[in-house]
CSV table of N, CA and C in Angstrom, one decimal:
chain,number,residue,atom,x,y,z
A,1163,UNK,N,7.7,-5.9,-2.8
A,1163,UNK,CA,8.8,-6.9,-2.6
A,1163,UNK,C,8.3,-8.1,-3.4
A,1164,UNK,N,9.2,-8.4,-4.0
A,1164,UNK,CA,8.9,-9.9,-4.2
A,1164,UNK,C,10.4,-10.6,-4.2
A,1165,UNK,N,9.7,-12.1,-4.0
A,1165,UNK,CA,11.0,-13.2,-3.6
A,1165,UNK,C,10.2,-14.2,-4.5
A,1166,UNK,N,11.9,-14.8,-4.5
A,1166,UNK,CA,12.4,-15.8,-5.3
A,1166,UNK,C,13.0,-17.0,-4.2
A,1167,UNK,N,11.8,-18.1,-4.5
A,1167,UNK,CA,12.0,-19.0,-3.5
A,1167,UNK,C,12.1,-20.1,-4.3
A,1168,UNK,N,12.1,-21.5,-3.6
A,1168,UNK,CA,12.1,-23.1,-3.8
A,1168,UNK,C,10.7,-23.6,-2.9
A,1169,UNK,N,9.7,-24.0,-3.9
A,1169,UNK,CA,8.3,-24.3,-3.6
A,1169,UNK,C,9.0,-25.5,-2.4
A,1170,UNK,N,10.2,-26.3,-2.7
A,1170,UNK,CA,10.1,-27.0,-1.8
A,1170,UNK,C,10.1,-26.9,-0.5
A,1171,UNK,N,10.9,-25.8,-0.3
A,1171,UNK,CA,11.4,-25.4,1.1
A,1171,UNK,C,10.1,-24.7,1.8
A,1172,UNK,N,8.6,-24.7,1.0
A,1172,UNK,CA,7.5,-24.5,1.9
A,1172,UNK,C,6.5,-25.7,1.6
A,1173,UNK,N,7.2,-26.8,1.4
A,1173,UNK,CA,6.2,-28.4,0.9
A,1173,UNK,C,5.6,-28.1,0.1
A,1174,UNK,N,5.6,-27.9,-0.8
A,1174,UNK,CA,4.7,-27.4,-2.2
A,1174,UNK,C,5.7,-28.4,-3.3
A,1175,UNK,N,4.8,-28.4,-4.0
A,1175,UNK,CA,5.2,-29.0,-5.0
A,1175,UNK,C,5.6,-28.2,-6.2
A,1176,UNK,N,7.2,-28.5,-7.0
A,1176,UNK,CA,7.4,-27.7,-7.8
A,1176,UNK,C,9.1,-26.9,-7.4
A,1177,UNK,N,9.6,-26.5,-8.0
A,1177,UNK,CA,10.5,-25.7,-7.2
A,1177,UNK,C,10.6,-24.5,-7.5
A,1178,UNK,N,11.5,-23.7,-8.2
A,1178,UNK,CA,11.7,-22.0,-8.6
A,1178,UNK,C,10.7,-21.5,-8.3
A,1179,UNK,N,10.4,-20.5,-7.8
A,1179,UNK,CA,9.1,-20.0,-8.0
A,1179,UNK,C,9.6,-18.0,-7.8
A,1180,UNK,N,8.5,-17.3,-8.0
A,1180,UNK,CA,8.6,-16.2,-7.9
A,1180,UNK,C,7.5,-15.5,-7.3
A,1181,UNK,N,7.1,-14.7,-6.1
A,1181,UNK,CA,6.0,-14.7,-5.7
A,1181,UNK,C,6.0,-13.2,-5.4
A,1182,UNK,N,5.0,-12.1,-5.4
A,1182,UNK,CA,5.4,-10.5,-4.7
A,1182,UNK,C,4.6,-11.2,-3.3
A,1183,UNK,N,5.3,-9.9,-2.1
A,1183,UNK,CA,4.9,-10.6,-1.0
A,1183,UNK,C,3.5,-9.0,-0.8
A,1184,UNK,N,2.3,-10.0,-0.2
A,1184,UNK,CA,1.1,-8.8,-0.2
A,1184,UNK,C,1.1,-8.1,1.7
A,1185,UNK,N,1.7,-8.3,2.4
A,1185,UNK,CA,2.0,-8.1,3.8
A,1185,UNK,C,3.1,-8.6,4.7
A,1186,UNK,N,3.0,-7.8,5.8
A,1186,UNK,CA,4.2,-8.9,7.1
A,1186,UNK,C,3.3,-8.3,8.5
A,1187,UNK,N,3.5,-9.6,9.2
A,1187,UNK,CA,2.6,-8.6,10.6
A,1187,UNK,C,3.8,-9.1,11.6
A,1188,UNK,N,4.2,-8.1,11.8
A,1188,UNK,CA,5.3,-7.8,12.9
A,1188,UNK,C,5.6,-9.2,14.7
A,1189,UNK,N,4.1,-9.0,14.8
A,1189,UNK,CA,3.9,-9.8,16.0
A,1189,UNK,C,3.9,-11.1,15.7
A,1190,UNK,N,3.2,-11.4,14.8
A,1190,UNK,CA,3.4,-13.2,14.5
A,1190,UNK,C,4.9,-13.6,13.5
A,1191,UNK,N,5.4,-12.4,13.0
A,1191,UNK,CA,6.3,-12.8,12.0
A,1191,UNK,C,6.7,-13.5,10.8
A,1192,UNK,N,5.1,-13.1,10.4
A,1192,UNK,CA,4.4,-13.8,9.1
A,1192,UNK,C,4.5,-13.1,8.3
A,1193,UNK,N,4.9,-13.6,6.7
A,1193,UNK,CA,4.4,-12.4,5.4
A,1193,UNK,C,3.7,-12.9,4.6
A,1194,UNK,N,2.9,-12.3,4.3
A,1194,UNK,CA,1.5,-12.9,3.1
A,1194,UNK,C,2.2,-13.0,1.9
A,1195,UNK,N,2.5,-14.2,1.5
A,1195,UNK,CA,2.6,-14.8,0.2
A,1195,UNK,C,1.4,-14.7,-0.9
A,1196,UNK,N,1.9,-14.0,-2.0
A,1196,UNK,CA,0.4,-14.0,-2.7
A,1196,UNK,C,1.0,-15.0,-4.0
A,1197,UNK,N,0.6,-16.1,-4.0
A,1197,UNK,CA,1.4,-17.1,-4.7
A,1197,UNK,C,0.5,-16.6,-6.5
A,1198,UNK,N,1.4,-16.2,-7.1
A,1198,UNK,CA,1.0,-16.0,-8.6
A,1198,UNK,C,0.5,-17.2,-9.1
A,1199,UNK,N,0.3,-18.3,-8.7
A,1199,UNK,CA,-0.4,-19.3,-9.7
A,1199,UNK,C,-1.4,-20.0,-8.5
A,1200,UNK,N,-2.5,-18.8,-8.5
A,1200,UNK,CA,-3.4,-18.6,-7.7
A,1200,UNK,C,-4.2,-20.2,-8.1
A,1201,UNK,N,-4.4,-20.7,-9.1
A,1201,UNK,CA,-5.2,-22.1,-9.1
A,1201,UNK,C,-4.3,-23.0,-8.1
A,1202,UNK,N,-2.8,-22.7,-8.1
A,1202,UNK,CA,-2.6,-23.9,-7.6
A,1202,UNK,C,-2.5,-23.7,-6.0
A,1203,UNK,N,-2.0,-22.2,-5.3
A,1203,UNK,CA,-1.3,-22.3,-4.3
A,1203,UNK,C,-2.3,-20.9,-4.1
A,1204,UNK,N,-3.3,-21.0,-3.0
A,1204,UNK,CA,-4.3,-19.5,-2.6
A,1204,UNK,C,-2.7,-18.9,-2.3
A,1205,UNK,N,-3.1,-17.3,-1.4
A,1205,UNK,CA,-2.1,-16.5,-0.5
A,1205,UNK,C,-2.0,-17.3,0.9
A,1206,UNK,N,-1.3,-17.2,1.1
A,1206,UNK,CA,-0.8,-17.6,2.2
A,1206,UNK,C,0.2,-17.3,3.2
A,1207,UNK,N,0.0,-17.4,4.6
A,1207,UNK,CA,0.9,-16.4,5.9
A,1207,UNK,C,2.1,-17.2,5.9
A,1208,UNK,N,3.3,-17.2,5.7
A,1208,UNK,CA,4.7,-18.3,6.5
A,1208,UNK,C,5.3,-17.0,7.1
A,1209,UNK,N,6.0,-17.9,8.0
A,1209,UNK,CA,6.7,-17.6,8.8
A,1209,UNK,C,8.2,-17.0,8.0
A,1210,UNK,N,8.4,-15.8,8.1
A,1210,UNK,CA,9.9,-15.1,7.3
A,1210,UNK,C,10.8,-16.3,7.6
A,1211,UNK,N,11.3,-16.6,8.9
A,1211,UNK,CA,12.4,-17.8,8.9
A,1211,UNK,C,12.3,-18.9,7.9
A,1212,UNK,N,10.7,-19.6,7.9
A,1212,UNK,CA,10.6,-20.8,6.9
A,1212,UNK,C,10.8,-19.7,5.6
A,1213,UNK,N,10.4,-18.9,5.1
A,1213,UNK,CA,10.6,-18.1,3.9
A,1213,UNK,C,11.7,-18.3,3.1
A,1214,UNK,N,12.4,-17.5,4.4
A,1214,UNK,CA,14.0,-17.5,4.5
A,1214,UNK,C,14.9,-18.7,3.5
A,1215,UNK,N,14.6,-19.3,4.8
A,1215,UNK,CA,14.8,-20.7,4.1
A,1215,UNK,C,14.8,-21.2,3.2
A,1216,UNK,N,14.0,-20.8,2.6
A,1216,UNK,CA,13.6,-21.6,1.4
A,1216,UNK,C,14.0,-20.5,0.1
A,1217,UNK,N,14.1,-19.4,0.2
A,1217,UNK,CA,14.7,-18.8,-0.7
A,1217,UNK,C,16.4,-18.7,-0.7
A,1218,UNK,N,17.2,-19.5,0.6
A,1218,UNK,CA,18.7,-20.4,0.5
A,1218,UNK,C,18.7,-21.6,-0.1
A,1219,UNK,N,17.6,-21.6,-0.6
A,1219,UNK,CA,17.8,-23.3,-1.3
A,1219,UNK,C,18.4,-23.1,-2.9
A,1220,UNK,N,19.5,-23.7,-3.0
A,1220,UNK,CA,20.2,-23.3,-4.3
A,1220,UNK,C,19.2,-23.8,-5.8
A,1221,UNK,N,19.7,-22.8,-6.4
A,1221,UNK,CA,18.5,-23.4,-7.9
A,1221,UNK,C,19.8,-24.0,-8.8
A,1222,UNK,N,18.8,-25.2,-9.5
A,1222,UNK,CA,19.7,-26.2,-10.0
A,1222,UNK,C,20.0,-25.6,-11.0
A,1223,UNK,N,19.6,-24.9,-11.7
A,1223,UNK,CA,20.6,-24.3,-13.4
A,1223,UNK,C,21.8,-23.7,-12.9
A,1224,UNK,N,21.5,-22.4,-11.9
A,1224,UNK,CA,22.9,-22.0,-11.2
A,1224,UNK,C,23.6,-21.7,-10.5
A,1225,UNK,N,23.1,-23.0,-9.2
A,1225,UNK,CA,23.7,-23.5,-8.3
A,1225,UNK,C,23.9,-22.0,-7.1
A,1226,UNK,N,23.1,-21.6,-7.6
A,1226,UNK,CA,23.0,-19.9,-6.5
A,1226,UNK,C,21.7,-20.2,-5.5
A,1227,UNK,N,21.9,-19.3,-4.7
A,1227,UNK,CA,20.7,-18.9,-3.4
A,1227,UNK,C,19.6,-18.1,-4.3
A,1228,UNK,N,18.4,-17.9,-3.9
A,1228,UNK,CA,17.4,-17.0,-4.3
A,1228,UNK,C,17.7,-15.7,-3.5
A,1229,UNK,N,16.5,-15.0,-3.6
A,1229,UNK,CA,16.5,-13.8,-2.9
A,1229,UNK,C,15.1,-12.8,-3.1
A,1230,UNK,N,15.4,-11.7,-2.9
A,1230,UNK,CA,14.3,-11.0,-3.3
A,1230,UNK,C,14.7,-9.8,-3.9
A,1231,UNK,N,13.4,-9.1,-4.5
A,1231,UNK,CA,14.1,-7.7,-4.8
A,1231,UNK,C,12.4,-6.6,-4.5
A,1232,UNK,N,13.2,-5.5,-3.7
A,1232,UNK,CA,12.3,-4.1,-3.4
A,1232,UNK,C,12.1,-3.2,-5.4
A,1233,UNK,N,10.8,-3.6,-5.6
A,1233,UNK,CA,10.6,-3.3,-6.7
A,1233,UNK,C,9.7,-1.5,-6.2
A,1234,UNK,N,10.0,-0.3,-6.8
A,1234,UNK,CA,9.4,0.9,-6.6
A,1234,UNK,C,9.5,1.3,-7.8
A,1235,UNK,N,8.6,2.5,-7.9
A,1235,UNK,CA,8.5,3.5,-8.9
A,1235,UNK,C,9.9,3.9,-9.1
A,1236,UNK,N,10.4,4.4,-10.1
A,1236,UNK,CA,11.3,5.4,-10.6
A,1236,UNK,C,11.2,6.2,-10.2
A,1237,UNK,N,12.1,7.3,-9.1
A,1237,UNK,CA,11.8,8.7,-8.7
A,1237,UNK,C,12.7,9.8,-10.3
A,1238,UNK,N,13.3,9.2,-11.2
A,1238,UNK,CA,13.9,9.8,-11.9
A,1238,UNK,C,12.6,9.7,-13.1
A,1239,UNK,N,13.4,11.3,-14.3
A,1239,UNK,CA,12.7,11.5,-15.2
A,1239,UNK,C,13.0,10.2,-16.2
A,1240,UNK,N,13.3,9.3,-15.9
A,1240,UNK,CA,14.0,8.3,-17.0
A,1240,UNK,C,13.0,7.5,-17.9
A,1241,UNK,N,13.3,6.9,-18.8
A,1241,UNK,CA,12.2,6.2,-19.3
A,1241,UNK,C,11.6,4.7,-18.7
A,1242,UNK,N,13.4,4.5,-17.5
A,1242,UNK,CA,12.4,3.2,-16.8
A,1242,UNK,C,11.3,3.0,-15.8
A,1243,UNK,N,10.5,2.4,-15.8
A,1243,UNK,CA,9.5,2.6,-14.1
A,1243,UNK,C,10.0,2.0,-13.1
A,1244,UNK,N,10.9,1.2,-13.4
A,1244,UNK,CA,11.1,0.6,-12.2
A,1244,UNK,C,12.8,0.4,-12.2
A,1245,UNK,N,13.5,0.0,-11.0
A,1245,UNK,CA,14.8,0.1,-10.8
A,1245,UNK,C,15.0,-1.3,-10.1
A,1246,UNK,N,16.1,-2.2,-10.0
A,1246,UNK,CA,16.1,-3.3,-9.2
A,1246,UNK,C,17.2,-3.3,-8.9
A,1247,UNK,N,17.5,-3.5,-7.5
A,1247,UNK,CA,19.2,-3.5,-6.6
A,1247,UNK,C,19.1,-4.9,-5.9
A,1248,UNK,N,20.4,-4.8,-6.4
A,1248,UNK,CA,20.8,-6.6,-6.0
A,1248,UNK,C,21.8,-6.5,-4.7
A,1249,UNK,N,21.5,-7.5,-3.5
A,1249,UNK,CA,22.6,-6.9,-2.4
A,1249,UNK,C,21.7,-8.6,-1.5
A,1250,UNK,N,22.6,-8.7,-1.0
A,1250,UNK,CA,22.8,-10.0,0.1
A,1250,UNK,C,22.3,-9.4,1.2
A,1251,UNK,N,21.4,-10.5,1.7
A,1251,UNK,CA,20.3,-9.9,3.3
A,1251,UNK,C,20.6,-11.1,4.2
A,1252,UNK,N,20.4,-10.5,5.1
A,1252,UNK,CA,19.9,-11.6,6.4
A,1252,UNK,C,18.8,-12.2,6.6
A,1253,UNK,N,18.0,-13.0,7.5
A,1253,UNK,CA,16.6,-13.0,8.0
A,1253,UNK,C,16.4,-11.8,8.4
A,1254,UNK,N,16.9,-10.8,9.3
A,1254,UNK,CA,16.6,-9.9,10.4
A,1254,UNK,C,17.1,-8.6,9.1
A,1255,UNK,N,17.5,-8.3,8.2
A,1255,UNK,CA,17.6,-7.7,7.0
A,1255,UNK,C,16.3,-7.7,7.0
A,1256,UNK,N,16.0,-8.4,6.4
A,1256,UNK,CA,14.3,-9.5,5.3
A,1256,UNK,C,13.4,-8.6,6.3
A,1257,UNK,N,13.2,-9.3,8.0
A,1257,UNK,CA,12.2,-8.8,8.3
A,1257,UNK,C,12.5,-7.7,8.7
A,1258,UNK,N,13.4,-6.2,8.8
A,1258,UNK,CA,13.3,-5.4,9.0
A,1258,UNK,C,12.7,-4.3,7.5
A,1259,UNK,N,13.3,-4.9,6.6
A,1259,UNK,CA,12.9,-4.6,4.8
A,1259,UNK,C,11.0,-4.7,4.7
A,1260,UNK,N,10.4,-5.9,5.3
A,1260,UNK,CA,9.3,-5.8,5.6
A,1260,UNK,C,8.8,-4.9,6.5
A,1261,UNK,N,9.1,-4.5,7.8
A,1261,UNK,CA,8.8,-3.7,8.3
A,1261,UNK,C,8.8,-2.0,8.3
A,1262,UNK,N,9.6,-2.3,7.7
A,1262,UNK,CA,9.4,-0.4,6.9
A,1262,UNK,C,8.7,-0.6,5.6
A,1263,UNK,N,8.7,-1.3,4.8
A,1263,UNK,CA,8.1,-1.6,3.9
A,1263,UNK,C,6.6,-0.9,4.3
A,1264,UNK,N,5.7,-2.0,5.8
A,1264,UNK,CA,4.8,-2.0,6.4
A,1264,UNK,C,4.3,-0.4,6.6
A,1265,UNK,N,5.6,0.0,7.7
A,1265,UNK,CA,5.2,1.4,7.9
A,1265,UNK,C,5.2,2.5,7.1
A,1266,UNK,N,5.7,2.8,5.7
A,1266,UNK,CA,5.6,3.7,4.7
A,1266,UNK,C,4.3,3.3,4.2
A,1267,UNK,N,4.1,2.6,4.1
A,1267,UNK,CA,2.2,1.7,3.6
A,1267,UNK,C,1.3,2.5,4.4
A,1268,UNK,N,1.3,2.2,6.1
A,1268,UNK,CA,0.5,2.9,6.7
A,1268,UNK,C,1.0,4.6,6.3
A,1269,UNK,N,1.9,4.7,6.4
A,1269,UNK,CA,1.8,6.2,6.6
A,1269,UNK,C,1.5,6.9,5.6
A,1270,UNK,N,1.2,6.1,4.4
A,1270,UNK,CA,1.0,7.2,2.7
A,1270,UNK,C,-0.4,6.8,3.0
A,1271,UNK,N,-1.4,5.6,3.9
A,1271,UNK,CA,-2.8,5.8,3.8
A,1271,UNK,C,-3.0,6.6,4.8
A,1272,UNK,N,-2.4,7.4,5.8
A,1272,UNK,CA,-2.5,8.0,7.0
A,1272,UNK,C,-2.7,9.6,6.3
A,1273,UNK,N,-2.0,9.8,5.5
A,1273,UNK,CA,-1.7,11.1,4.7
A,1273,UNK,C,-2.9,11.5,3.3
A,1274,UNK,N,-3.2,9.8,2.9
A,1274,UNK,CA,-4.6,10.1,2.1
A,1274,UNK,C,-6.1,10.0,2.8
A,1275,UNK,N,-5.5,9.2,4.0
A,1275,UNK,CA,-6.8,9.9,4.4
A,1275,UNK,C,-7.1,11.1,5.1
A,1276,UNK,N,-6.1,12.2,5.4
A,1276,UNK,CA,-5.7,13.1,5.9
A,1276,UNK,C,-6.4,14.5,5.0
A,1277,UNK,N,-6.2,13.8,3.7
A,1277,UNK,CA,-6.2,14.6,2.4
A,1277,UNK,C,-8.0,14.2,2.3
A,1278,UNK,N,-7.9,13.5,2.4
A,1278,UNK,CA,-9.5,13.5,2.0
A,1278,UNK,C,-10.1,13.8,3.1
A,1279,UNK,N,-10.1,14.0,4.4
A,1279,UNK,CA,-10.9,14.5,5.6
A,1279,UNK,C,-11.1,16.3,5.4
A,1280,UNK,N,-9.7,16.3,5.1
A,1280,UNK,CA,-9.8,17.9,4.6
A,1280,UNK,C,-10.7,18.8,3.5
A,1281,UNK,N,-10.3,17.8,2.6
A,1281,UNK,CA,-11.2,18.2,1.5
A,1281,UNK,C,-12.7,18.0,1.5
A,1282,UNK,N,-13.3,16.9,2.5
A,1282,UNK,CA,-14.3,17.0,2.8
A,1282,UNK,C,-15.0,18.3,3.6
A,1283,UNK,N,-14.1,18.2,4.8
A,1283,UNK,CA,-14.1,19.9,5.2
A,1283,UNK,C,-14.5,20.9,4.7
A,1284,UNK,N,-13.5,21.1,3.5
A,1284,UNK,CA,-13.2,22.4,2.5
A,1284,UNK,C,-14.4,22.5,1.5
A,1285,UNK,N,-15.3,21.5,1.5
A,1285,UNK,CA,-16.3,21.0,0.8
A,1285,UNK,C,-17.8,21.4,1.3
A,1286,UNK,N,-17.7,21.2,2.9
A,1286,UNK,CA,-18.4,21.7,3.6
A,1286,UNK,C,-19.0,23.0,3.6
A,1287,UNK,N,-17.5,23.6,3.7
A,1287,UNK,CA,-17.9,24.8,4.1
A,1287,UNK,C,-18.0,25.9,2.7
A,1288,UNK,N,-18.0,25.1,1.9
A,1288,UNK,CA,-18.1,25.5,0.4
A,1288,UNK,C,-19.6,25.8,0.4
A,1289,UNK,N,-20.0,24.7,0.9
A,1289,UNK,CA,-21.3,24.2,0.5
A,1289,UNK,C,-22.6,25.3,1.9
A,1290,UNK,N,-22.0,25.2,2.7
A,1290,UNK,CA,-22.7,26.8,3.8
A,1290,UNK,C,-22.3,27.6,3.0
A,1291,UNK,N,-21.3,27.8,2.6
A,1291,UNK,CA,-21.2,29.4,1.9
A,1291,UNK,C,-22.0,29.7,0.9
A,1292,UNK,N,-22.1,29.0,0.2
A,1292,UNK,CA,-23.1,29.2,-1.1
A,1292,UNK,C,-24.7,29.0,-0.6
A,1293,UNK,N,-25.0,28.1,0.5
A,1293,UNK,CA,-26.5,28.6,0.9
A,1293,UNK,C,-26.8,29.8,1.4
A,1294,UNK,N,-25.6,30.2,1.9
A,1294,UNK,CA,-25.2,31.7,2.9
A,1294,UNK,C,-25.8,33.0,1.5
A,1295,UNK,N,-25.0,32.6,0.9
A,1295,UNK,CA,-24.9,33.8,-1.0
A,1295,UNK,C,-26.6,33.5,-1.2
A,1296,UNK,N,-27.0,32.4,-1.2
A,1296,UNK,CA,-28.3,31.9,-1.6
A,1296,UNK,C,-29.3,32.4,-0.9
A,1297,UNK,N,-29.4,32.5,0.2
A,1297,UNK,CA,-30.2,33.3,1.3
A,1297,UNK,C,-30.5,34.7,1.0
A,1298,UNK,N,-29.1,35.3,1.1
A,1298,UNK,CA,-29.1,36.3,1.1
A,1298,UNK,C,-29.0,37.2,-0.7
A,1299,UNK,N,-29.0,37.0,-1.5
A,1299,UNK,CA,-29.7,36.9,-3.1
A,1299,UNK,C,-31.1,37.0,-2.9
A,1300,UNK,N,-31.9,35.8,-2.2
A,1300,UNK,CA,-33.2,36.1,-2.1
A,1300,UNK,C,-33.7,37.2,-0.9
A,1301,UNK,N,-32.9,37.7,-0.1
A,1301,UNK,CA,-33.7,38.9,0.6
A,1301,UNK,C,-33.1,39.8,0.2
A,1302,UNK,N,-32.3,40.2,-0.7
A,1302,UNK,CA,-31.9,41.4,-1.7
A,1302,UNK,C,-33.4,41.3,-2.9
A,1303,UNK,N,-34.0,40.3,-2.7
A,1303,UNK,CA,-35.0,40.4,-4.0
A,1303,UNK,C,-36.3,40.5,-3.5
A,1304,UNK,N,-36.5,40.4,-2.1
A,1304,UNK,CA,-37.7,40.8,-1.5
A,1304,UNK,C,-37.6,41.8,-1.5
A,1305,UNK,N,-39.5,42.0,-1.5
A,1305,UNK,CA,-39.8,43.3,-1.1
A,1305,UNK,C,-39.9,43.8,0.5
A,1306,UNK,N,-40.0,45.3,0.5
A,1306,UNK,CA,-39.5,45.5,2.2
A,1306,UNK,C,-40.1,44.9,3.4
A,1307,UNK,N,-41.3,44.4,3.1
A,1307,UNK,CA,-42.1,44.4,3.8
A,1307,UNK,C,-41.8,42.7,4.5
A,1308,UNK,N,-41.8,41.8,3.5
A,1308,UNK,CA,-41.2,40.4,3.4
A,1308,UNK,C,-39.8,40.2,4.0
A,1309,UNK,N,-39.2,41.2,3.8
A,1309,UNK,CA,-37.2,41.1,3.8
A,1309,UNK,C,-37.2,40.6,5.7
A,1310,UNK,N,-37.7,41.6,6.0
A,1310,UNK,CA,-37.4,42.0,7.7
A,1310,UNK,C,-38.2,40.5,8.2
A,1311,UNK,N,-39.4,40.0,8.1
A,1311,UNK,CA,-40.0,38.8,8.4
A,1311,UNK,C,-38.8,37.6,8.2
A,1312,UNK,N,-38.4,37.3,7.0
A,1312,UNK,CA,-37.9,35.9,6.8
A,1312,UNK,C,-36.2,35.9,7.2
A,1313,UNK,N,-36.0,37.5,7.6
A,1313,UNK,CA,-34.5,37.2,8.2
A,1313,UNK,C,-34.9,36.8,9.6
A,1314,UNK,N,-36.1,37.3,9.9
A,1314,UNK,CA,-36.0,36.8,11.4
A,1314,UNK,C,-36.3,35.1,11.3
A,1315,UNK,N,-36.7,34.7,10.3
A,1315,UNK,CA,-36.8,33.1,10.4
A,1315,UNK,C,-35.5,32.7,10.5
A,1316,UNK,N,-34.8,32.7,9.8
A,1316,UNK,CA,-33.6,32.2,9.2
A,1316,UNK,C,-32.6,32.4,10.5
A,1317,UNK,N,-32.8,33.5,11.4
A,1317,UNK,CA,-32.0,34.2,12.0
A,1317,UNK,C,-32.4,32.9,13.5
């Protein structure tokens, strides 16, 4: 996501601005601003409502409201990467756009790390199996006398 706000409407100095938003935490009703002109303005938590706000503040060339736009991959074979849809929100729009935003986030790291616990698994047991082949290679190569002794170690 990113929004299109008025630096004023969060006391900042400057106005137009364009910022992608880097989180929202549900309970405090905060979204991490990661302000692109990182010398002047670090990231920073506001409150969606003050956000809000401040992306209603009309810009002086064309006398319009700001907004935001949900920037994603292309699911089509197309040559563009990205797609942008223009459409009028609420506050309670905004923070519900955040909050699924939020939960598709958790749930694509829930699913890689799903993927990699497995394959660690799958890895494992790769890895017995081939000491298993390895073991048993070397008491195919003993002689008889040795064979019967070192399976009972192993065993």
């Amino acid at each position: 996501m990113v929004v299109s706000y008025s630096r004023k409407g969060l006391m900042q100095s400057g106005d137009g601005h364009f910022s992608p938003i880097g989180g929202y935490c549900p309970s405090t009703d905060m979204c991490l601003v990661l302000d692109v002109a990182r010398f002047k303005y670090p990231p920073q938590w506001v409150k969606v409502d003050k956000l809000f706000r401040a992306m209603l503040l009309h810009d002086k060339v064309t006398n319009k409201s700001r907004g935001f736009w949900l920037v994603r991959k292309s699911e089509s074979k197309s040559q563009l990467l990205f797609r942008l849809k223009s459409m009028q929100h609420s506050v309670g729009q905004l923070r519900s756009k955040l909050g699924r935003l939020v939960e598709r986030f958790e749930n694509e790291c829930a699913k890689k790390d799903a993927k990699t616990n497995h394959q660690r698994l799958d890895m494992r047991q790769q890895q017995e199996e081939a000491a298993k082949q390895l073991v048993e290679s070397c008491l195919l190569h003993l002689d008889s006398k040795s064979g019967p002794l070192l399976t009972n170690i192993i065993s």
